[in-house]
PDB file of C-alpha atoms in Angstrom:
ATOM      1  CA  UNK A   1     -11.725  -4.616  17.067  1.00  0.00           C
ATOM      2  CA  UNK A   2     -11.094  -3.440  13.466  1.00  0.00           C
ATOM      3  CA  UNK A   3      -7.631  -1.670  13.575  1.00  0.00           C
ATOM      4  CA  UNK A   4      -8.097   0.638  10.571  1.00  0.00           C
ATOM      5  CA  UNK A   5     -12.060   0.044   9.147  1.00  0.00           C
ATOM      6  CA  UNK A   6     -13.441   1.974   5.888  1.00  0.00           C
ATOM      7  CA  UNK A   7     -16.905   2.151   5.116  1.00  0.00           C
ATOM      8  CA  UNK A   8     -18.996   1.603   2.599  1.00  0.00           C
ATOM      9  CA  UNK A   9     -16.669  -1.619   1.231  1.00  0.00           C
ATOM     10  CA  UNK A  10     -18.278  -0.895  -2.334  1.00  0.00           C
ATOM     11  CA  UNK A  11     -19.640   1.959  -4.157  1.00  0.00           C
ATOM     12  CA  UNK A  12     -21.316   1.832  -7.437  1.00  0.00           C
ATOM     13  CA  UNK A  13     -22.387   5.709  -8.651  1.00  0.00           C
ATOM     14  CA  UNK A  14     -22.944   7.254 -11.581  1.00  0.00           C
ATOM     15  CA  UNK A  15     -20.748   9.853 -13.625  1.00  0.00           C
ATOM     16  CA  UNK A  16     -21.188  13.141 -11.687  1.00  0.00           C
ATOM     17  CA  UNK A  17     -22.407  12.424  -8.374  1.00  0.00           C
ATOM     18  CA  UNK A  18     -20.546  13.012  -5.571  1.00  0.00           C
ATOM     19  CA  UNK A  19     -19.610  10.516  -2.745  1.00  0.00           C
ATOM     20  CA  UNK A  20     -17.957  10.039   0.405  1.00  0.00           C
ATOM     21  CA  UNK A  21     -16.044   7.206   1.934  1.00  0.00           C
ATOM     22  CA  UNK A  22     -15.225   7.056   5.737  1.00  0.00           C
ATOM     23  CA  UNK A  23     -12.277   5.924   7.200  1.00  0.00           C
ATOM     24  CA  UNK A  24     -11.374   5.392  11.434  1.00  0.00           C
ATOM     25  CA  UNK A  25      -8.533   3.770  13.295  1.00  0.00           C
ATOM     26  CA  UNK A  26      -7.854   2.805  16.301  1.00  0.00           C
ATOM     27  CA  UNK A  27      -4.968   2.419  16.925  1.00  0.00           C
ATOM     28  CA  UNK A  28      -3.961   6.036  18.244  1.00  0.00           C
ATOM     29  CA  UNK A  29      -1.547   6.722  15.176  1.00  0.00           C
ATOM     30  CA  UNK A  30      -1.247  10.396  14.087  1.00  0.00           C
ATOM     31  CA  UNK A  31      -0.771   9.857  10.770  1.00  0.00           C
ATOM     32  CA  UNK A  32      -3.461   8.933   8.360  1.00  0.00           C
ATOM     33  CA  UNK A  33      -3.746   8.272   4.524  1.00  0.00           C
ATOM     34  CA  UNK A  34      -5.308   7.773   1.702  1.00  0.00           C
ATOM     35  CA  UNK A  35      -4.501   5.615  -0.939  1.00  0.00           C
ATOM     36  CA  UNK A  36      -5.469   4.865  -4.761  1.00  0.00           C
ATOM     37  CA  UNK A  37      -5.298   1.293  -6.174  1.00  0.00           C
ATOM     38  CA  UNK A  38      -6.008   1.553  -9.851  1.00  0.00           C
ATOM     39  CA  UNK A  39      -7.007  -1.419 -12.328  1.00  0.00           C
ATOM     40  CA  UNK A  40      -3.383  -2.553 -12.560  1.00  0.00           C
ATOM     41  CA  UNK A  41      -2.803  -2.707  -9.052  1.00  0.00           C
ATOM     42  CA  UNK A  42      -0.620   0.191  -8.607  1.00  0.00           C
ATOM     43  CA  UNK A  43      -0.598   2.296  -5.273  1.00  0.00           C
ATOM     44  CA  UNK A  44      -0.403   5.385  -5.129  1.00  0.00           C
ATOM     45  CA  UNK A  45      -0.458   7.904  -2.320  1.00  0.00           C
ATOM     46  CA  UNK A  46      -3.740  10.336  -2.703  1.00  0.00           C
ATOM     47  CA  UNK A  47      -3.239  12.490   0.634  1.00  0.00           C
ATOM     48  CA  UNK A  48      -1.569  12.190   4.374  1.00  0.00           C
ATOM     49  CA  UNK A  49      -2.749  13.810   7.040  1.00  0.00           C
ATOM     50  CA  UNK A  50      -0.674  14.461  10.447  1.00  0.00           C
ATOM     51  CA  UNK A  51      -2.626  15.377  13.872  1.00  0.00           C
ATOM     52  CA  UNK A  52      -5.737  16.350  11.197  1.00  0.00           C
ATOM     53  CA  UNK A  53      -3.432  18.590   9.502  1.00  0.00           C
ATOM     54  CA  UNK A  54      -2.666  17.849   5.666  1.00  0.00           C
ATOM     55  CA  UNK A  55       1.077  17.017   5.042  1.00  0.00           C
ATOM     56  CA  UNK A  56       0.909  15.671   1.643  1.00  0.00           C
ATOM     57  CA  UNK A  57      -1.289  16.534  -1.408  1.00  0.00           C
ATOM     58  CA  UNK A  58      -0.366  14.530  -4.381  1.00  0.00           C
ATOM     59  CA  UNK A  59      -1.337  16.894  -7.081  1.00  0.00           C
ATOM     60  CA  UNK A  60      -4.973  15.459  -7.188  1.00  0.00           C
ATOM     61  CA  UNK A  61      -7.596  16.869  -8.680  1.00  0.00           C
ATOM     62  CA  UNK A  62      -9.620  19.194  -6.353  1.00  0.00           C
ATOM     63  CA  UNK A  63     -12.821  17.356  -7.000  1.00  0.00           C
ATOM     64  CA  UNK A  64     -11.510  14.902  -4.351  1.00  0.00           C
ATOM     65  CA  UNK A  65     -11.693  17.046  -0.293  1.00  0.00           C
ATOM     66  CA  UNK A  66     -10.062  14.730   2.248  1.00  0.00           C
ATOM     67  CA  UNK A  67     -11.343  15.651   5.840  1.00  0.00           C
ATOM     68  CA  UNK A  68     -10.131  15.064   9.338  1.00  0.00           C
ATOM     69  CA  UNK A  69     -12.383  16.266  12.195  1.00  0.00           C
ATOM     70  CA  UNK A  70     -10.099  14.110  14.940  1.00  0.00           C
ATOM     71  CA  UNK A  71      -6.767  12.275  14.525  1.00  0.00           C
ATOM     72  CA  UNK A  72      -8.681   8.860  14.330  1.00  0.00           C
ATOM     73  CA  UNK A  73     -11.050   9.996  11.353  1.00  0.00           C
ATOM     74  CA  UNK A  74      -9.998  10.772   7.899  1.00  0.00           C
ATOM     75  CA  UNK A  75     -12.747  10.769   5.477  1.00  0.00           C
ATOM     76  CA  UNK A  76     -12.565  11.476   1.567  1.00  0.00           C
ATOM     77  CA  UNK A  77     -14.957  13.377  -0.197  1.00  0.00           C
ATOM     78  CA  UNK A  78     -15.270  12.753  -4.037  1.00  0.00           C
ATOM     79  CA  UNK A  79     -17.155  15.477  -6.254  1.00  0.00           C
ATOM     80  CA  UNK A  80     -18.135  15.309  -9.927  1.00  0.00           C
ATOM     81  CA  UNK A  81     -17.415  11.546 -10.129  1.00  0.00           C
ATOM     82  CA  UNK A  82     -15.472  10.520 -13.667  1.00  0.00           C
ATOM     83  CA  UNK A  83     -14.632   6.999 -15.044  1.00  0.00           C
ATOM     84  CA  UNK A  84     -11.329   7.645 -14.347  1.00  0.00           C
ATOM     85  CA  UNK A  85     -11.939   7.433 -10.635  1.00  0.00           C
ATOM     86  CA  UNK A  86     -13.288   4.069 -10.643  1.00  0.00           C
ATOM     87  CA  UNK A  87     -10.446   1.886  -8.216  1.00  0.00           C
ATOM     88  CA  UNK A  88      -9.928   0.944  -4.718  1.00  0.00           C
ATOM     89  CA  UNK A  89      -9.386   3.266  -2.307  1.00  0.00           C
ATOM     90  CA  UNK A  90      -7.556   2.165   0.910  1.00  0.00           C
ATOM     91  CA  UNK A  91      -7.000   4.439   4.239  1.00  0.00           C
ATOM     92  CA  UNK A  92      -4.237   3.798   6.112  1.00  0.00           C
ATOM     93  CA  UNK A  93      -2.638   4.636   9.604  1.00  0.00           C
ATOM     94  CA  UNK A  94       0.796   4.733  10.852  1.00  0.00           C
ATOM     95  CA  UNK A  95       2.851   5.620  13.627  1.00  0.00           C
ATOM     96  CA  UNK A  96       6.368   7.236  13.070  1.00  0.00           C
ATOM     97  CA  UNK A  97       9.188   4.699  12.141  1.00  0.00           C
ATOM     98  CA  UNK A  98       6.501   1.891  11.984  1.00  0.00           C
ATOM     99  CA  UNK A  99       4.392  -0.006  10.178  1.00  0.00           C
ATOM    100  CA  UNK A 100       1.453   1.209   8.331  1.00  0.00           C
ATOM    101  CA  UNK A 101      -2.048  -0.476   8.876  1.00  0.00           C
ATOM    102  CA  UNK A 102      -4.340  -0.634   5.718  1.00  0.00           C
ATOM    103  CA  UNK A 103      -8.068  -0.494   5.411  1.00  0.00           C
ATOM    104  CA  UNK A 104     -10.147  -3.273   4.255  1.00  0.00           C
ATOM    105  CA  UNK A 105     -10.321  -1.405   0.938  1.00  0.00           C
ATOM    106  CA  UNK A 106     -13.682   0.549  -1.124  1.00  0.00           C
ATOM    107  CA  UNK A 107     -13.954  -0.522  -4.432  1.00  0.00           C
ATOM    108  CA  UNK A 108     -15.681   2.669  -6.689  1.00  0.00           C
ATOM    109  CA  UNK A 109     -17.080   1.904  -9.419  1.00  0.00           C
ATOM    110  CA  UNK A 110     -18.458   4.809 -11.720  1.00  0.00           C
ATOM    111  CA  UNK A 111     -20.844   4.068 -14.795  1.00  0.00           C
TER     112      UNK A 111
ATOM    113  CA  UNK B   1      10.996  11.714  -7.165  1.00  0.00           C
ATOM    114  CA  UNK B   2      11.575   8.143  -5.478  1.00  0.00           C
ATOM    115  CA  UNK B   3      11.139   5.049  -7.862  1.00  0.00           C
ATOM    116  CA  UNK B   4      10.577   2.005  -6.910  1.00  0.00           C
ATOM    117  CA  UNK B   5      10.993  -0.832  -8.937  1.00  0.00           C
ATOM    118  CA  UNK B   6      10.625  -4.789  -8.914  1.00  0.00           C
ATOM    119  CA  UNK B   7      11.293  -6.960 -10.807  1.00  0.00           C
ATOM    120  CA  UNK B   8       9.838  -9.553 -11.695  1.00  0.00           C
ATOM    121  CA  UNK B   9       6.429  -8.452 -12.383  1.00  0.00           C
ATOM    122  CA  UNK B  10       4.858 -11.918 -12.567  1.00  0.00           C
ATOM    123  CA  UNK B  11       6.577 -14.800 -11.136  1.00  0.00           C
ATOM    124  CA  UNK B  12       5.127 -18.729 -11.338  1.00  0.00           C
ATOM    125  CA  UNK B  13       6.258 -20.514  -9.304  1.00  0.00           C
ATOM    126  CA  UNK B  14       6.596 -24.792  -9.110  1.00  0.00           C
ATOM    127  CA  UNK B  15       5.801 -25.878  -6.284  1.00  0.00           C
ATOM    128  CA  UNK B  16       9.249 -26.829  -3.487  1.00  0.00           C
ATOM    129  CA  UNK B  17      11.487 -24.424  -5.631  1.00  0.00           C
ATOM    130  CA  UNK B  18      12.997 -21.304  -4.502  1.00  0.00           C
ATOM    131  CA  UNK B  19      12.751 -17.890  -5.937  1.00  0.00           C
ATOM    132  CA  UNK B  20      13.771 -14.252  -5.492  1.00  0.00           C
ATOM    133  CA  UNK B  21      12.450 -10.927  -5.691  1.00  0.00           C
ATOM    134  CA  UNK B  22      14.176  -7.929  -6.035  1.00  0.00           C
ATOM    135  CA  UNK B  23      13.294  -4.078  -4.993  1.00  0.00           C
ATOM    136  CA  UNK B  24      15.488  -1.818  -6.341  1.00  0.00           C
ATOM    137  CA  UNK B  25      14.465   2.365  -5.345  1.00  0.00           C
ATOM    138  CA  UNK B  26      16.132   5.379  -6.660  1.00  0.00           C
ATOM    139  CA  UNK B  27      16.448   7.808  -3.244  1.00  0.00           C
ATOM    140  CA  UNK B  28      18.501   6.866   0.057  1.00  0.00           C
ATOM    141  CA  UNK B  29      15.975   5.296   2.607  1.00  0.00           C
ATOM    142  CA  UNK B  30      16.702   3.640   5.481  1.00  0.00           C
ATOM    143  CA  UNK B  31      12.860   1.999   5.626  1.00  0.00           C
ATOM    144  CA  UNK B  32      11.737  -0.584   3.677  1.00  0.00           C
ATOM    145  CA  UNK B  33       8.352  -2.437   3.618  1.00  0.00           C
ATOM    146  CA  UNK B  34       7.246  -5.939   1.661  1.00  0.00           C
ATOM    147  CA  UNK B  35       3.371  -6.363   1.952  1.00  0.00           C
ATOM    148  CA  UNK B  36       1.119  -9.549   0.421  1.00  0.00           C
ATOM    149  CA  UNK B  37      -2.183  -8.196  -0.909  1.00  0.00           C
ATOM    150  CA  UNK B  38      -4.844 -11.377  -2.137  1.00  0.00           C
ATOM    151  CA  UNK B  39      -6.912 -11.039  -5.168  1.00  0.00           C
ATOM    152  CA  UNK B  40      -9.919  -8.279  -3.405  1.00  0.00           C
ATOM    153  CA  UNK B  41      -8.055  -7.972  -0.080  1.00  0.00           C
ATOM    154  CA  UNK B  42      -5.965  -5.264   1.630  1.00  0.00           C
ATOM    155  CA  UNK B  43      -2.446  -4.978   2.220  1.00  0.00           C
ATOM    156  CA  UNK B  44      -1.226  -7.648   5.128  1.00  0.00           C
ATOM    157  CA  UNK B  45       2.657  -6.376   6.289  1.00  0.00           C
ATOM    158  CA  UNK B  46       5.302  -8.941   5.971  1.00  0.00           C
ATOM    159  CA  UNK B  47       8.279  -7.277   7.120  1.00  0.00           C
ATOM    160  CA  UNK B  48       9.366  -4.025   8.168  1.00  0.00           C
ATOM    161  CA  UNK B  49      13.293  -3.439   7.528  1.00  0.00           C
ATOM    162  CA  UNK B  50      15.091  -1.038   9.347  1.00  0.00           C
ATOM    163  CA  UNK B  51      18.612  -0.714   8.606  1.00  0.00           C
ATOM    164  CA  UNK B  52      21.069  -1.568   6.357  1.00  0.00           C
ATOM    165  CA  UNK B  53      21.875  -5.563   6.271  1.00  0.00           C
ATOM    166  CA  UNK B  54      18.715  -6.181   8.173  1.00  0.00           C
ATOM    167  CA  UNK B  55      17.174  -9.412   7.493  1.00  0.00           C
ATOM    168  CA  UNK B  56      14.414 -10.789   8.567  1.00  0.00           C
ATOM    169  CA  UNK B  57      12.441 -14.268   8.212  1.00  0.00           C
ATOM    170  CA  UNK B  58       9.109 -15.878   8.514  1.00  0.00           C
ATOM    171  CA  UNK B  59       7.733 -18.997   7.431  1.00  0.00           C
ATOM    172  CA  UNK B  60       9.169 -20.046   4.088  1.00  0.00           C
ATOM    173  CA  UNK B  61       9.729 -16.051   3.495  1.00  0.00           C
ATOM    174  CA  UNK B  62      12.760 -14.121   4.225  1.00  0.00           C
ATOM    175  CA  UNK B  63      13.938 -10.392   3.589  1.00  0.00           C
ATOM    176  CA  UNK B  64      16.719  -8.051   3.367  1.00  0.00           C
ATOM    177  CA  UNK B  65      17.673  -5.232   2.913  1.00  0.00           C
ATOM    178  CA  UNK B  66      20.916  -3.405   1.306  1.00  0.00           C
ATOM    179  CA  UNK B  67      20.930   0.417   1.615  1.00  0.00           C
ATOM    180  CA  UNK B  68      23.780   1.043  -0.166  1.00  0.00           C
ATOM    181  CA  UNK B  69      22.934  -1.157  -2.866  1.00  0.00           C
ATOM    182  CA  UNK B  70      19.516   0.907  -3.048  1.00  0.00           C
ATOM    183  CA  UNK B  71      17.796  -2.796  -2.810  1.00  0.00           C
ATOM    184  CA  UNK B  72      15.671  -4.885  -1.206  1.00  0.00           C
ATOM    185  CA  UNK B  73      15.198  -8.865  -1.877  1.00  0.00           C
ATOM    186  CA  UNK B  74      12.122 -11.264  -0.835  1.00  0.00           C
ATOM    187  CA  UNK B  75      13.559 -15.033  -1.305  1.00  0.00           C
ATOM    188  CA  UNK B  76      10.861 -17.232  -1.438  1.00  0.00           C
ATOM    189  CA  UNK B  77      12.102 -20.867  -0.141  1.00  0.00           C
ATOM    190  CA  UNK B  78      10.618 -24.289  -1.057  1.00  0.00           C
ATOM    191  CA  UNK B  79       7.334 -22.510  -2.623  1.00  0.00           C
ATOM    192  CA  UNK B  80       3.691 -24.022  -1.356  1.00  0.00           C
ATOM    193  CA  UNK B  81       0.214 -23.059  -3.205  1.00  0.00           C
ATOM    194  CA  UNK B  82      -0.700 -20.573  -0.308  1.00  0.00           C
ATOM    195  CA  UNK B  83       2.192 -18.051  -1.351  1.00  0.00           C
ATOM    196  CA  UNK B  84       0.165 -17.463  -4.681  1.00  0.00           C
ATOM    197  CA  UNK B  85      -0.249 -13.329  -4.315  1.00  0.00           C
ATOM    198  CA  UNK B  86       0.706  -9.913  -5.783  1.00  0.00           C
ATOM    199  CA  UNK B  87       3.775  -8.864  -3.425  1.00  0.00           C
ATOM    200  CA  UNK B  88       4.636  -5.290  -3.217  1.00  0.00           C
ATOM    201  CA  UNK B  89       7.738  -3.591  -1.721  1.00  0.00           C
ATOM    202  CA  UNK B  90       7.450  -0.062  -0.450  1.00  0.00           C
ATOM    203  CA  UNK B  91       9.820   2.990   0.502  1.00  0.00           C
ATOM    204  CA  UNK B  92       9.518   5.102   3.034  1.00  0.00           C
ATOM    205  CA  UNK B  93      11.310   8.250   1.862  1.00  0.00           C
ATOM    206  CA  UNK B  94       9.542  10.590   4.811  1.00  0.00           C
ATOM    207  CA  UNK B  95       7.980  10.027   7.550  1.00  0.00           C
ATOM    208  CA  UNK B  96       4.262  10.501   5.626  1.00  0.00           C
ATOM    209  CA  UNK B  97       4.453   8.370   2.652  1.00  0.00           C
ATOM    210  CA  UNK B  98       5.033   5.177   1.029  1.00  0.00           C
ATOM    211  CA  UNK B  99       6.272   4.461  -2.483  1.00  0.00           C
ATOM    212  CA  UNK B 100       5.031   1.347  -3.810  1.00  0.00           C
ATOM    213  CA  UNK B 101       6.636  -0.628  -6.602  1.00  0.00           C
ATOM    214  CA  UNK B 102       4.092  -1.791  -8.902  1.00  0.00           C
ATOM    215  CA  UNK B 103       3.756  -5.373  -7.600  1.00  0.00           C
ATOM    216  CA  UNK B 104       4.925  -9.229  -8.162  1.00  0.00           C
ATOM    217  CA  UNK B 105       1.979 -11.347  -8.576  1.00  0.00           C
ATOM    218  CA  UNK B 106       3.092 -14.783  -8.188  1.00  0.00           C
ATOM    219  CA  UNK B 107       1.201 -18.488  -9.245  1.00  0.00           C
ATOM    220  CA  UNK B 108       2.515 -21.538  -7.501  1.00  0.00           C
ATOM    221  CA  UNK B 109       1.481 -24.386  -9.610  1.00  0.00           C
ATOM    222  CA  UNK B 110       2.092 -28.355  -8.574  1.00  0.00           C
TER     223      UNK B 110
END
């Protein structure tokens, strides 16, 4: 009983495909995320979305869609792959004034 | 925009020796999060801190928190091999996203 599960775990693509990587919870949070871990290990917040409603954009490129058909579903939708993409994306969940609950992780890599 | 920054970025460690880390972030927050990540893993929460002078322990790990101060600390007592990890603090600055600083990864060595 996975609290916040992210499929696939890796990705290996070529430059300019596009992908998609799923994310649920289950944990009844209204809040979901997405996160980008780059090669350094930095974090940095990609989008958040509230009751499947998008709260926070952080001036990424459009090539990446984030979708939410239901509160417990946020998927990410990656067009035109680059290089530059290549990291580890983790989905998150939280509740407000708690704790946020990270994915298992996808590591992209683009050739 | 809120910065968050720790210090140090790498950290060995001997082994039965205590240690500190430090948060420091630039905007007034009153939430304050210290996650472990291991090498190809996801983020496991440590401690979530609330308020102002909150402190909280586990294990050989204990954190606090100083609003005013702008600063967080993660004091690392009588260090054992399984605390090698990158350590990140995090700061809630609304209620839909996290800043993180950019990460302690620590070695404990015999």
């Amino acid at each position: 009983d996975t609290a916040v599960s992210q499929t696939p775990k890796y990705l290996v693509t070529q430059m300019g495909n596009d992908k998609s990587i799923k994310c649920e919870q289950n944990l009844g949070h209204d809040t979901m995320y997405w996160y980008k871990q780059d090669s350094k290990k930095f974090l940095k917040i990609m989008f958040s979305y509230n009751n499947k409603e998008l709260i926070i954009n952080e001036t990424v490129p459009n090539r990446f869609s984030p979708k939410s058909p239901d509160k417990a579903h946020l998927n990410l939708h990656i067009n035109s792959l680059e290089l530059g993409d290549s990291a580890v994306y983790f989905c998150a969940s939280s509740q407000l004034v708690g704790d946020y609950y990270f994915g298992p992780g996808t590591r992209l890599t683009v050739t | 925009e809120l910065k968050v920054e720790q210090n140090p970025l790498f950290l060995s460690m001997q082994e039965g020796k205590n240690y500190t880390i430090y948060c420091n972030y630039s905007t007034t927050s009153d939430r304050l999060y210290w996650y472990r990540q291991d090498p190809g893993k996801s983020l496991e929460s440590l401690f979530v801190l609330l308020s102002n002078g909150a402190v909280k322990q586990e294990g050989r790990l204990m954190a606090s928190l100083d609003t005013k101060a702008r600063l967080s600390t993660l004091h690392i007592t009588a260090a054992v091999h399984d605390l090698s990890a990158t350590y990140f603090c995090a700061v809630s600055f609304n209620d839909y996203k996290l800043s993180f600083g950019a990460g302690t990864t620590v070695t404990v060595r015999a």
